[in-house]
Coordinates of C-alpha atoms in Angstrom, one line a residue:
Chain A
M1 CA 0.0 0.0 0.0
N2 CA 1.5 3.4 -0.9
D3 CA 1.2 6.6 1.1
A4 CA -1.7 8.0 -1.0
D5 CA -3.7 4.8 -0.5
R6 CA -2.9 4.8 3.2
E7 CA -4.0 8.4 3.5
R8 CA -7.2 7.8 1.6
Q9 CA -7.9 4.8 3.7
S10 CA -7.3 6.5 7.0
A11 CA -9.5 9.4 5.8
A12 CA -12.2 7.0 4.8
R13 CA -11.8 5.2 8.1
A14 CA -12.5 8.3 10.2
I15 CA -16.0 7.6 11.5
R16 CA -17.4 8.5 14.8
V17 CA -16.1 6.5 17.8
D18 CA -19.5 5.0 18.6
L19 CA -19.9 4.0 14.9
Q20 CA -16.5 2.5 15.0
L21 CA -17.4 0.4 18.0
I22 CA -20.5 -0.9 16.1
A23 CA -18.5 -1.6 13.0
D24 CA -16.0 -3.6 15.1
M25 CA -18.8 -5.9 16.2
I26 CA -19.7 -6.9 12.7
E27 CA -18.2 -9.9 10.9
P28 CA -17.1 -9.3 7.3
R29 CA -19.2 -10.3 4.3
T30 CA -22.5 -10.4 6.2
R31 CA -25.9 -8.9 5.5
V32 CA -26.5 -5.7 7.5
L33 CA -29.5 -3.4 7.9
D34 CA -28.7 0.0 9.4
V35 CA -31.9 1.5 10.8
G36 CA -31.6 5.3 11.0
C37 CA -28.5 5.3 8.8
G38 CA -28.3 9.1 8.5
D39 CA -26.0 10.1 5.7
G40 CA -24.7 6.6 5.4
A41 CA -21.2 7.0 7.0
L42 CA -21.4 3.7 8.8
L43 CA -22.9 1.8 5.9
E44 CA -20.3 3.1 3.5
Y45 CA -17.6 2.1 6.0
L46 CA -19.0 -1.4 6.4
T47 CA -19.4 -1.8 2.6
N48 CA -15.8 -0.7 1.9
F49 CA -13.9 -2.3 4.8
K50 CA -16.1 -5.2 5.8
Q51 CA -17.5 -6.0 2.4
V52 CA -21.0 -6.3 3.9
D53 CA -24.2 -6.4 1.8
G54 CA -25.7 -3.3 3.5
R55 CA -29.1 -1.7 3.5
G56 CA -30.4 1.3 5.3
I57 CA -33.6 3.0 6.4
E58 CA -33.6 6.7 7.0
L59 CA -36.4 9.1 7.8
S60 CA -34.9 12.4 6.5
T61 CA -35.0 13.1 2.8
A62 CA -31.6 14.7 2.9
G63 CA -30.1 11.6 4.5
V64 CA -31.7 9.2 2.1
N65 CA -30.7 11.2 -1.0
A66 CA -27.1 11.5 0.3
C67 CA -26.9 7.7 0.9
I68 CA -28.3 6.8 -2.6
S69 CA -26.0 9.4 -4.2
R70 CA -23.0 7.6 -2.7
G71 CA -24.2 4.3 -4.1
L72 CA -25.8 2.8 -0.9
S73 CA -29.1 0.9 -0.9
V74 CA -31.3 3.0 1.4
I75 CA -35.0 3.5 1.6
Q76 CA -36.8 6.5 3.0
G77 CA -38.8 5.0 5.8
D78 CA -39.7 5.1 9.5
A79 CA -38.4 2.3 11.8
D80 CA -41.6 2.5 13.8
T81 CA -43.8 1.5 10.9
D82 CA -41.6 0.0 8.1
L83 CA -39.7 -2.8 9.9
K84 CA -42.7 -5.0 10.0
D85 CA -42.5 -5.6 6.2
Y86 CA -39.1 -7.3 6.4
P87 CA -39.2 -11.1 6.5
D88 CA -37.7 -13.1 9.4
G89 CA -34.0 -13.6 9.4
A90 CA -33.3 -11.5 6.4
F91 CA -30.1 -10.0 7.9
D92 CA -27.2 -11.1 10.0
Y93 CA -27.1 -7.8 11.8
V94 CA -29.7 -5.0 12.3
I95 CA -28.2 -1.8 13.6
L96 CA -30.0 0.9 15.5
G97 CA -27.4 3.6 16.2
N98 CA -28.4 6.3 18.6
T99 CA -32.0 6.1 17.5
L100 CA -33.7 3.8 20.0
Q101 CA -34.7 6.7 22.2
A102 CA -36.5 8.5 19.4
M103 CA -38.8 5.5 18.6
L104 CA -42.5 5.7 19.4
A105 CA -42.4 2.1 20.6
P106 CA -38.7 1.1 21.3
H107 CA -39.7 -2.4 22.5
E108 CA -41.5 -3.2 19.3
V109 CA -38.7 -1.9 17.2
L110 CA -36.3 -4.0 19.2
G111 CA -38.6 -7.0 18.7
H112 CA -38.6 -6.5 14.9
M113 CA -34.9 -6.0 14.8
M114 CA -34.4 -9.4 16.5
R115 CA -37.0 -11.0 14.3
I116 CA -35.4 -9.6 11.1
G117 CA -31.8 -10.2 12.1
R118 CA -29.8 -12.9 13.8
R119 CA -28.2 -10.2 15.9
A120 CA -29.0 -6.6 16.8
I121 CA -26.6 -3.8 17.6
V122 CA -28.1 -0.9 19.6
S123 CA -26.4 2.2 20.8
F124 CA -28.0 4.9 22.9
P125 CA -27.2 7.8 25.3
N126 CA -27.3 6.6 29.0
F127 CA -29.7 8.6 30.9
A128 CA -28.2 7.4 34.2
F129 CA -24.7 8.9 33.3
W130 CA -23.4 10.7 36.4
R131 CA -23.4 14.1 34.7
V132 CA -27.0 13.7 33.7
R133 CA -27.9 12.7 37.2
L134 CA -26.1 15.8 38.6
Y135 CA -27.6 18.1 36.0
F136 CA -31.0 17.0 37.1
L137 CA -30.3 16.8 40.8
F138 CA -28.8 20.2 41.1
G139 CA -30.2 22.0 38.1
G140 CA -33.6 20.6 38.5
R141 CA -34.3 20.8 34.8
M142 CA -34.3 18.2 32.0
P143 CA -30.7 17.4 31.1
I144 CA -29.0 18.9 28.0
S145 CA -25.7 17.5 26.9
G146 CA -23.6 17.0 23.7
L147 CA -25.4 13.7 23.1
M148 CA -28.8 15.1 24.1
P149 CA -28.7 18.7 22.8
H150 CA -32.4 19.4 22.7
H151 CA -34.9 21.0 25.0
W152 CA -37.6 18.9 26.6
Y153 CA -40.2 20.4 24.2
D154 CA -38.4 19.9 20.9
T155 CA -36.4 16.8 21.5
P156 CA -36.9 13.8 19.2
N157 CA -35.6 11.7 22.2
I158 CA -39.0 10.7 23.6
H159 CA -38.0 7.4 25.2
L160 CA -34.7 7.9 27.0
C161 CA -33.4 5.1 29.1
S162 CA -30.5 4.0 31.3
I163 CA -28.1 1.1 30.7
K164 CA -29.9 -0.6 33.6
D165 CA -33.3 0.0 31.9
F166 CA -32.1 -1.4 28.6
V167 CA -30.6 -4.5 30.1
A168 CA -33.8 -5.1 32.0
L169 CA -35.9 -4.8 28.8
C170 CA -33.6 -7.2 27.0
G171 CA -34.0 -9.7 29.8
Q172 CA -37.8 -9.2 29.7
M173 CA -37.9 -9.8 26.0
G174 CA -35.6 -12.8 26.2
F175 CA -32.7 -11.3 24.3
R176 CA -29.2 -12.2 25.4
V177 CA -26.5 -9.5 25.7
E178 CA -23.5 -10.9 23.8
R179 CA -21.4 -7.9 24.2
G180 CA -21.8 -4.5 25.9
L181 CA -19.6 -1.5 25.8
S182 CA -19.9 1.8 27.5
L183 CA -18.2 5.0 26.5
D184 CA -17.2 7.5 29.1
S185 CA -17.0 11.3 28.5
T186 CA -13.6 10.9 27.0
R187 CA -15.0 8.5 24.5
R188 CA -13.1 5.6 26.0
A189 CA -14.8 2.3 25.6
R190 CA -15.1 -0.2 28.5
P191 CA -16.8 -3.6 28.5
I192 CA -20.0 -3.8 30.3
G193 CA -19.7 -6.8 32.5
A194 CA -22.2 -8.5 34.8
G195 CA -21.9 -5.6 37.2
F196 CA -23.3 -3.1 34.8
L197 CA -24.0 -0.7 37.7
T198 CA -20.6 1.0 37.2
A199 CA -21.2 1.4 33.5
N200 CA -24.6 2.7 34.4
L201 CA -23.0 5.5 36.3
L202 CA -19.8 6.2 34.3
G203 CA -21.0 5.5 30.8
E204 CA -22.3 8.4 28.8
Q205 CA -23.2 6.1 25.9
A206 CA -23.7 2.4 25.5
V207 CA -23.4 -0.1 22.6
F208 CA -25.0 -3.5 22.9
L209 CA -24.7 -6.6 20.7
L210 CA -27.8 -8.8 21.2
T211 CA -28.7 -12.3 20.2
K212 CA -31.7 -14.5 20.8
Chain B
M1 CA -26.0 12.8 -30.7
R2 CA -24.1 9.7 -31.7
D3 CA -25.8 6.6 -32.7
S4 CA -25.0 3.0 -32.3
A5 CA -22.3 1.7 -34.6
G6 CA -21.1 -1.6 -36.0
T7 CA -23.2 -4.6 -35.4
M8 CA -25.8 -2.7 -33.6
T9 CA -26.9 -0.9 -36.8
A10 CA -27.6 -4.1 -38.7
T11 CA -31.3 -3.3 -38.5
T12 CA -33.7 -1.8 -40.9
S13 CA -33.6 1.9 -40.8
F14 CA -36.6 4.1 -41.5
N15 CA -34.6 6.1 -43.9
A16 CA -33.5 3.1 -45.8
G17 CA -37.1 2.1 -46.2
Q18 CA -38.3 -1.1 -47.8
P19 CA -39.3 -0.3 -51.3
G20 CA -42.4 -2.2 -52.4
D21 CA -43.1 -3.3 -48.9
P22 CA -46.8 -2.6 -48.4
Q23 CA -46.4 -2.8 -44.6
A24 CA -43.8 0.0 -44.5
V25 CA -44.8 2.8 -42.2
S26 CA -46.6 5.8 -43.6
R27 CA -43.8 8.3 -43.3
P28 CA -40.0 8.0 -43.1
M29 CA -38.7 8.8 -39.7
P30 CA -35.1 8.9 -38.3
G31 CA -34.0 5.9 -36.2
H32 CA -34.3 2.2 -36.6
Q33 CA -37.2 -0.1 -37.3
V34 CA -37.2 -3.9 -37.2
R35 CA -39.8 -6.5 -37.8
L36 CA -40.2 -9.0 -35.0
G37 CA -42.3 -12.1 -34.4
R38 CA -41.7 -13.6 -37.8
A39 CA -40.6 -17.0 -36.4
T40 CA -42.5 -17.0 -33.2
P41 CA -45.4 -14.6 -32.8
L42 CA -46.0 -12.5 -29.7
R43 CA -48.9 -14.0 -27.8
L44 CA -50.8 -11.0 -26.2
D45 CA -52.5 -11.1 -22.8
C46 CA -55.8 -10.8 -24.6
G47 CA -55.1 -14.1 -26.4
V48 CA -54.4 -12.7 -29.9
E49 CA -51.1 -13.6 -31.6
L50 CA -49.1 -10.8 -33.3
A51 CA -46.8 -12.0 -36.0
D52 CA -44.3 -10.1 -38.2
F53 CA -44.8 -6.7 -36.6
A54 CA -42.7 -3.5 -36.6
V55 CA -40.9 -2.0 -33.6
A56 CA -39.2 1.4 -34.0
Y57 CA -36.4 2.3 -31.6
Q58 CA -33.5 4.7 -31.1
T59 CA -30.1 3.9 -29.6
Y60 CA -27.4 6.1 -28.2
G61 CA -23.9 5.3 -27.2
R62 CA -22.1 2.0 -27.8
L63 CA -22.7 -1.5 -26.6
N64 CA -19.4 -2.7 -24.9
D65 CA -17.7 -5.9 -25.9
A66 CA -19.1 -7.7 -22.8
R67 CA -22.6 -6.5 -23.8
S68 CA -23.1 -5.4 -20.2
N69 CA -23.7 -1.7 -20.4
A70 CA -27.2 -1.6 -22.0
I71 CA -29.9 0.6 -20.5
L72 CA -33.5 0.3 -21.7
I73 CA -35.6 3.4 -21.4
C74 CA -39.3 2.8 -21.3
H75 CA -41.4 5.8 -22.4
A76 CA -44.6 7.1 -20.9
L77 CA -48.2 7.3 -22.3
T78 CA -47.5 10.0 -24.8
G79 CA -43.7 9.6 -25.1
D80 CA -41.8 7.9 -27.9
Q81 CA -38.4 6.6 -28.8
Y82 CA -37.0 10.1 -29.4
V83 CA -35.7 10.3 -25.9
A84 CA -32.7 12.5 -26.6
A85 CA -32.7 13.3 -30.3
P86 CA -34.9 16.1 -31.6
H87 CA -38.5 15.0 -32.3
P88 CA -39.0 14.4 -36.0
V89 CA -42.5 15.9 -36.0
T90 CA -42.2 18.8 -33.5
G91 CA -38.5 19.5 -33.9
K92 CA -38.3 19.9 -30.1
D93 CA -35.6 18.3 -28.0
G94 CA -36.1 14.7 -27.0
W95 CA -38.4 14.2 -23.9
W96 CA -35.5 13.2 -21.7
H97 CA -32.7 15.1 -23.3
M98 CA -31.8 16.5 -19.9
M99 CA -31.1 13.0 -18.7
V100 CA -29.6 11.3 -21.8
G101 CA -26.3 12.3 -23.4
P102 CA -22.6 12.4 -22.9
G103 CA -21.7 13.0 -19.2
K104 CA -25.4 13.1 -18.3
V105 CA -27.2 10.9 -15.8
L106 CA -27.8 8.3 -18.5
D107 CA -24.3 8.8 -19.8
T108 CA -24.0 7.9 -23.5
D109 CA -20.2 7.8 -23.1
R110 CA -20.5 4.8 -20.7
Y111 CA -23.9 3.3 -21.5
F112 CA -25.7 1.9 -24.5
I113 CA -29.1 3.4 -24.4
I114 CA -32.1 1.8 -26.1
C115 CA -35.5 3.4 -26.3
P116 CA -38.2 1.7 -28.3
N117 CA -41.6 3.0 -29.2
I118 CA -44.1 1.0 -27.3
L119 CA -46.5 -1.6 -28.7
G120 CA -49.7 0.3 -29.6
G121 CA -47.8 3.5 -30.2
C122 CA -47.9 5.7 -33.2
M123 CA -44.2 6.4 -34.0
G124 CA -43.3 3.4 -36.0
T125 CA -44.1 0.5 -33.8
I126 CA -47.2 -1.5 -34.6
G127 CA -50.4 0.3 -33.4
P128 CA -53.9 0.9 -34.4
K129 CA -53.0 3.4 -37.1
E130 CA -50.8 0.9 -39.0
I131 CA -52.0 -1.2 -41.8
N132 CA -53.4 -4.6 -40.9
P133 CA -51.9 -7.0 -43.5
A134 CA -54.9 -9.2 -43.4
T135 CA -57.3 -6.5 -44.6
G136 CA -54.9 -3.9 -46.2
K137 CA -56.6 -1.3 -44.1
P138 CA -55.6 0.5 -40.9
W139 CA -56.2 -1.6 -37.8
G140 CA -58.3 1.0 -36.0
L141 CA -60.4 -0.7 -33.4
S142 CA -59.7 -4.1 -34.8
F143 CA -56.3 -3.8 -33.2
P144 CA -56.1 -6.2 -30.3
V145 CA -56.2 -4.7 -26.8
I146 CA -52.7 -4.7 -25.3
S147 CA -51.3 -4.7 -21.9
V148 CA -48.2 -3.2 -20.2
A149 CA -46.8 -6.8 -20.1
D150 CA -47.3 -7.1 -23.8
M151 CA -45.2 -3.9 -24.4
V152 CA -42.5 -5.4 -22.3
R153 CA -42.5 -8.8 -24.1
A154 CA -42.2 -7.0 -27.4
Q155 CA -39.2 -5.0 -25.9
A156 CA -37.7 -8.3 -24.9
M157 CA -38.0 -9.6 -28.5
L158 CA -36.3 -6.4 -29.6
L159 CA -33.4 -7.0 -27.2
D160 CA -33.1 -10.6 -28.5
H161 CA -32.9 -9.2 -32.0
L162 CA -30.2 -6.8 -30.9
G163 CA -28.2 -9.5 -29.1
V164 CA -28.6 -7.8 -25.7
E165 CA -29.3 -10.7 -23.4
N166 CA -28.9 -8.7 -20.1
L167 CA -29.8 -5.1 -19.3
F168 CA -27.5 -3.2 -17.0
A169 CA -30.6 -1.1 -16.1
V170 CA -34.2 -0.5 -17.2
T171 CA -35.8 2.8 -16.3
G172 CA -38.8 5.0 -17.0
G173 CA -41.3 7.4 -15.5
S174 CA -45.1 7.1 -15.2
M175 CA -46.2 4.3 -17.5
G176 CA -42.5 3.8 -18.3
G177 CA -42.1 2.9 -14.6
M178 CA -44.9 0.4 -15.0
Q179 CA -42.9 -1.3 -17.8
V180 CA -39.9 -1.3 -15.5
L181 CA -41.8 -3.1 -12.8
E182 CA -43.1 -5.6 -15.5
W183 CA -39.5 -6.1 -16.7
A184 CA -38.3 -6.9 -13.2
S185 CA -41.2 -9.2 -12.7
L186 CA -41.2 -11.0 -16.1
Y187 CA -37.4 -11.1 -16.8
P188 CA -35.7 -10.8 -13.4
Q189 CA -32.5 -12.5 -14.6
R190 CA -32.2 -10.0 -17.5
V191 CA -32.4 -6.9 -15.3
F192 CA -29.4 -5.9 -13.1
A193 CA -30.9 -2.6 -11.9
A194 CA -34.4 -1.2 -12.1
V195 CA -35.3 2.5 -11.7
P196 CA -39.1 2.9 -11.7
I197 CA -39.9 6.6 -11.4
A198 CA -43.2 8.4 -10.4
T199 CA -45.2 5.3 -10.9
A200 CA -47.5 2.7 -9.4
A201 CA -48.0 -1.1 -9.4
H202 CA -51.6 -0.6 -10.4
H203 CA -54.0 2.0 -11.6
S204 CA -56.3 3.5 -8.9
A205 CA -59.9 4.4 -9.4
Q206 CA -58.9 8.0 -9.9
N207 CA -56.3 7.1 -12.5
I208 CA -58.9 5.1 -14.4
A209 CA -61.5 7.9 -14.1
F210 CA -59.2 10.5 -15.6
H211 CA -58.4 8.2 -18.5
E212 CA -62.0 7.5 -19.1
V213 CA -62.7 11.2 -19.4
G214 CA -60.0 11.3 -22.1
R215 CA -61.3 8.3 -24.0
Q216 CA -64.9 9.6 -23.9
A217 CA -63.7 13.0 -25.3
I218 CA -62.1 11.2 -28.2
M219 CA -65.0 9.0 -28.9
A220 CA -67.5 11.9 -28.6
D221 CA -65.7 13.7 -31.5
P222 CA -67.8 13.1 -34.7
D223 CA -64.5 12.8 -36.6
W224 CA -63.6 9.7 -34.7
H225 CA -66.0 7.7 -36.8
G226 CA -66.0 4.7 -34.5
G227 CA -62.3 4.6 -34.7
D228 CA -62.3 4.4 -38.5
Y229 CA -61.3 8.1 -39.1
Q230 CA -58.4 7.2 -41.3
A231 CA -60.8 5.8 -43.9
H232 CA -62.7 9.1 -43.8
G233 CA -59.5 11.2 -44.2
V234 CA -60.0 13.0 -41.0
R235 CA -58.6 13.0 -37.4
P236 CA -60.6 13.5 -34.2
H237 CA -58.3 16.3 -33.2
R238 CA -60.8 18.1 -31.0
G239 CA -61.5 15.1 -28.9
L240 CA -57.9 14.1 -28.6
S241 CA -57.0 17.7 -27.7
V242 CA -59.6 17.7 -24.9
A243 CA -58.2 14.4 -23.7
R244 CA -54.8 15.9 -23.5
M245 CA -56.0 19.0 -21.7
A246 CA -57.7 16.9 -19.0
A247 CA -54.6 14.7 -18.6
H248 CA -52.2 17.6 -18.6
I249 CA -53.9 19.0 -15.4
T250 CA -53.1 15.7 -13.7
Y251 CA -49.4 16.1 -14.6
L252 CA -49.1 19.4 -12.7
S253 CA -49.5 20.3 -9.1
E254 CA -52.1 22.7 -7.9
K255 CA -49.3 24.9 -6.5
A256 CA -47.4 24.9 -9.8
L257 CA -50.6 25.9 -11.7
Q258 CA -51.5 28.6 -9.2
E259 CA -48.0 30.1 -9.2
K260 CA -47.6 30.0 -13.0
F261 CA -51.1 31.3 -13.9
G262 CA -53.1 32.2 -10.9
R263 CA -56.1 34.1 -12.3
K264 CA -54.0 36.0 -14.8
L265 CA -55.8 37.0 -18.0
Q266 CA -54.5 36.2 -21.5
D267 CA -53.6 39.3 -23.5
R268 CA -56.5 41.3 -22.1
A269 CA -57.3 43.7 -19.3
A270 CA -60.7 42.4 -18.4
V271 CA -62.7 39.2 -18.9
S272 CA -64.6 39.1 -22.2
W273 CA -68.0 38.0 -20.8
G274 CA -67.7 35.1 -23.3
F275 CA -66.1 31.8 -23.7
D276 CA -62.8 32.8 -25.2
A277 CA -59.6 31.7 -23.4
D278 CA -59.8 34.7 -21.1
F279 CA -57.5 33.1 -18.5
Q280 CA -53.9 32.2 -19.2
V281 CA -54.4 28.8 -17.8
E282 CA -57.1 28.2 -20.5
S283 CA -54.9 29.4 -23.2
Y284 CA -52.0 27.2 -21.9
L285 CA -54.2 24.1 -21.9
R286 CA -55.6 24.8 -25.3
H287 CA -52.0 25.1 -26.6
Q288 CA -51.0 21.9 -24.9
G289 CA -54.0 20.1 -26.6
S290 CA -53.5 21.5 -30.0
T291 CA -49.8 20.8 -30.3
F292 CA -50.3 17.3 -29.0
V293 CA -52.7 16.3 -31.8
D294 CA -50.0 17.0 -34.4
R295 CA -47.9 14.2 -33.1
F296 CA -50.2 11.6 -31.6
D297 CA -52.8 9.2 -32.8
A298 CA -56.3 9.2 -31.1
N299 CA -56.7 5.4 -31.3
S300 CA -53.2 4.9 -29.9
Y301 CA -54.3 7.1 -27.0
L302 CA -57.3 4.8 -26.4
Y303 CA -55.3 1.6 -26.5
I304 CA -52.4 2.8 -24.3
T305 CA -54.6 4.4 -21.6
R306 CA -56.5 1.1 -21.6
A307 CA -53.3 -0.9 -21.1
M308 CA -52.5 1.4 -18.1
D309 CA -56.0 0.9 -16.6
Y310 CA -55.6 -2.8 -16.9
F311 CA -52.2 -2.7 -15.2
D312 CA -52.3 -4.5 -11.8
L313 CA -49.1 -6.3 -11.1
A314 CA -50.3 -7.9 -7.8
K315 CA -53.4 -9.4 -9.5
R316 CA -51.3 -11.8 -11.6
H317 CA -49.6 -12.9 -8.4
G318 CA -52.5 -13.9 -6.2
G319 CA -53.2 -10.3 -5.1
V320 CA -49.8 -10.2 -3.3
L321 CA -47.5 -7.6 -4.9
A322 CA -44.4 -9.1 -3.1
H323 CA -44.9 -12.4 -5.1
A324 CA -44.2 -10.5 -8.3
F325 CA -40.6 -10.0 -7.1
R326 CA -39.9 -13.3 -5.2
G327 CA -36.2 -14.1 -5.3
T328 CA -35.4 -11.1 -7.5
P329 CA -31.7 -10.5 -8.0
T330 CA -32.4 -7.0 -9.3
R331 CA -31.2 -3.8 -7.5
F332 CA -34.1 -1.4 -7.4
C333 CA -34.2 2.4 -6.9
L334 CA -37.7 3.8 -6.5
I335 CA -38.2 7.5 -6.9
S336 CA -41.3 9.6 -6.3
F337 CA -42.0 13.3 -6.0
T338 CA -43.8 15.1 -3.2
S339 CA -46.2 17.0 -5.3
D340 CA -47.2 14.1 -7.7
W341 CA -50.8 13.4 -7.0
L342 CA -51.3 11.2 -10.1
Y343 CA -48.9 8.5 -8.8
P344 CA -48.3 9.7 -5.3
T345 CA -45.4 8.7 -3.0
G346 CA -47.7 6.2 -1.3
E347 CA -47.8 4.1 -4.4
S348 CA -44.0 3.9 -4.6
R349 CA -44.0 3.1 -0.9
K350 CA -46.3 0.1 -1.6
I351 CA -43.8 -1.2 -4.1
M352 CA -41.0 -0.6 -1.6
H353 CA -42.9 -2.6 1.1
A354 CA -43.4 -5.5 -1.4
L355 CA -39.7 -5.5 -2.3
N356 CA -38.7 -5.4 1.4
A357 CA -41.0 -8.3 2.0
V358 CA -38.8 -10.4 -0.3
A359 CA -35.6 -8.9 1.1
A360 CA -34.8 -7.3 -2.3
N361 CA -32.0 -4.8 -2.7
V362 CA -34.1 -1.6 -2.8
S363 CA -33.5 2.1 -2.5
F364 CA -36.3 4.6 -2.3
A365 CA -36.1 8.3 -2.4
E366 CA -38.9 10.9 -2.4
I367 CA -37.8 14.1 -4.1
V368 CA -39.1 17.4 -2.8
S369 CA -40.6 19.2 -5.9
D370 CA -43.5 21.5 -6.7
N371 CA -43.7 20.3 -10.3
G372 CA -46.2 17.5 -9.8
H373 CA -46.1 14.3 -11.8
D374 CA -44.1 16.0 -14.6
S375 CA -41.1 16.4 -12.2
F376 CA -39.5 13.4 -13.7
L377 CA -39.2 15.2 -17.1
L378 CA -37.9 18.4 -15.7
D379 CA -34.7 19.9 -14.4
E380 CA -34.7 18.6 -10.8
P381 CA -31.1 18.5 -9.6
E382 CA -31.8 16.4 -6.5
F383 CA -33.6 13.8 -8.6
H384 CA -30.7 13.7 -11.1
R385 CA -28.2 13.4 -8.3
V386 CA -30.0 10.5 -6.6
F387 CA -30.5 8.7 -10.0
E388 CA -26.9 9.2 -11.0
G389 CA -25.6 8.1 -7.5
F390 CA -27.7 4.9 -7.7
L391 CA -26.5 4.1 -11.3
D392 CA -22.9 4.8 -10.3
G393 CA -23.2 2.4 -7.4
A394 CA -24.8 -0.2 -9.5
A395 CA -22.2 0.2 -12.2
E396 CA -19.5 -0.5 -9.7
H397 CA -21.3 -3.7 -8.7
R398 CA -21.7 -4.6 -12.4
G399 CA -18.0 -4.0 -13.1
L400 CA -18.7 -1.0 -15.3
P401 CA -16.7 2.2 -15.0
R402 CA -18.0 4.9 -12.7
K403 CA -18.3 8.5 -13.8
N404 CA -15.0 10.0 -14.9
G405 CA -13.5 6.6 -15.1
R406 CA -13.4 6.1 -11.3

């Protein structure tokens, strides 16, 4: 590989830390559905570097058009309503990156993801992160942070949860946590072990790989 | 505009003509024409067999050695094969000249573009105005009723003749999109990528209703003579013009009409208290109607609108649209427009759901536009960007060069 190639590759590789964590969980040459794929950065990365057969769903017109323009297979749709049309087991992985909290019915979306895919990968902001707790405890107002920049009245994040909440829901729905990672405020990833209570306090964001 | 070369031009040309052939078309037109169905006739959905019939078509660009870069363009109700070249009757630019050409979305430097006139049309392919060899008279209403699937089967015969086994892509808007869906359903192995634009998998009651208005207008014209107007040396141009006027309204959005015309008057300061075209919108529609009749045949209009009304892709598959695409290897890109109320986004969404249900490779984009159904014919940069991006991605998967040789 020459310098130009390396440079191009490192530039192409530069995706957000949480997206990189998701990408690292995915086996090469698999079938992947990215729900809420935005402008397609993760899908493009997975297509180029993991040779996946990737599809995306995105709500925003701008996002969809950007994805298709870069050659990705993406449909304009709503995870809350459009996942039901996919057949069982159509994908190896179904990804929901930082979108779970914006769903009308997160448990139903999760159920569809696990029906459509053999595995699901979900990332979300942890509402029990210590800074969020302090913000609410001392500020007495709905927390605003880099990951949750909206006011209570205009936020798309209508179903925020904590790591503890999420793990409980997975248990309730019969999904197994194969891997869990928490990201602290310096974007450093730590595995979420059986004692997820530390992660629940120190993790600003979490990424889970689920199986049935 | 360059034309095909070498082996691809080994077809009968209009200009060359066929001296002494009583079945030759009425007037010479640029492009190619071929007679198909000589060995094996085309069996139509209505049960009739068509043998030895003409299909007219245009090509642009060159077929590569691997024969892997062919794109079929399916035209809409009143379109024709003059997709990029100037129209021989009106002299205007081809109906998709913005899309087809060197460096354009359908890049003739990279792709071999084929656009045939549809079955039932009036620009050189067999249709009701051509001579029925059995009677020596124009077919008129004795022409068999055709379907969208029949149009597609005839196109497949043309591709066989051209030696194009597989299409890199098939695309078209409106009724062209219906043909694209039929292509993907009838010949999935021959279609690598499909781009149905501003279309639907069946005609709604409203779609049928508007078409019926058009047909009744034509048949109410005394010059129609029960479809036998050619024998009387006349054309039902008033009826056809009204049909076009009514249809034209459905191609535009209310907003576009309002912004373009509002209640503005045509070359006058006040209303005339009569039935002249006082309003600009009336004058515009009358113009649309009168220019249309110069280039279109009234009986063709009846037959093609009927084919569209009969179109119902799910019906042939037990009422389940998804079954029309089971196991499809084709990459789809569906495109709709926000202000299109003739084939609204919801119709494309139904197709998308059906394709998702069979885990097909599908992209779907809704383009924001105020130009109504006609958006697919107009300069809509976002539409062109999405279309080109999809084709580029598909080209890479097909092993064809991307734009600028990337």
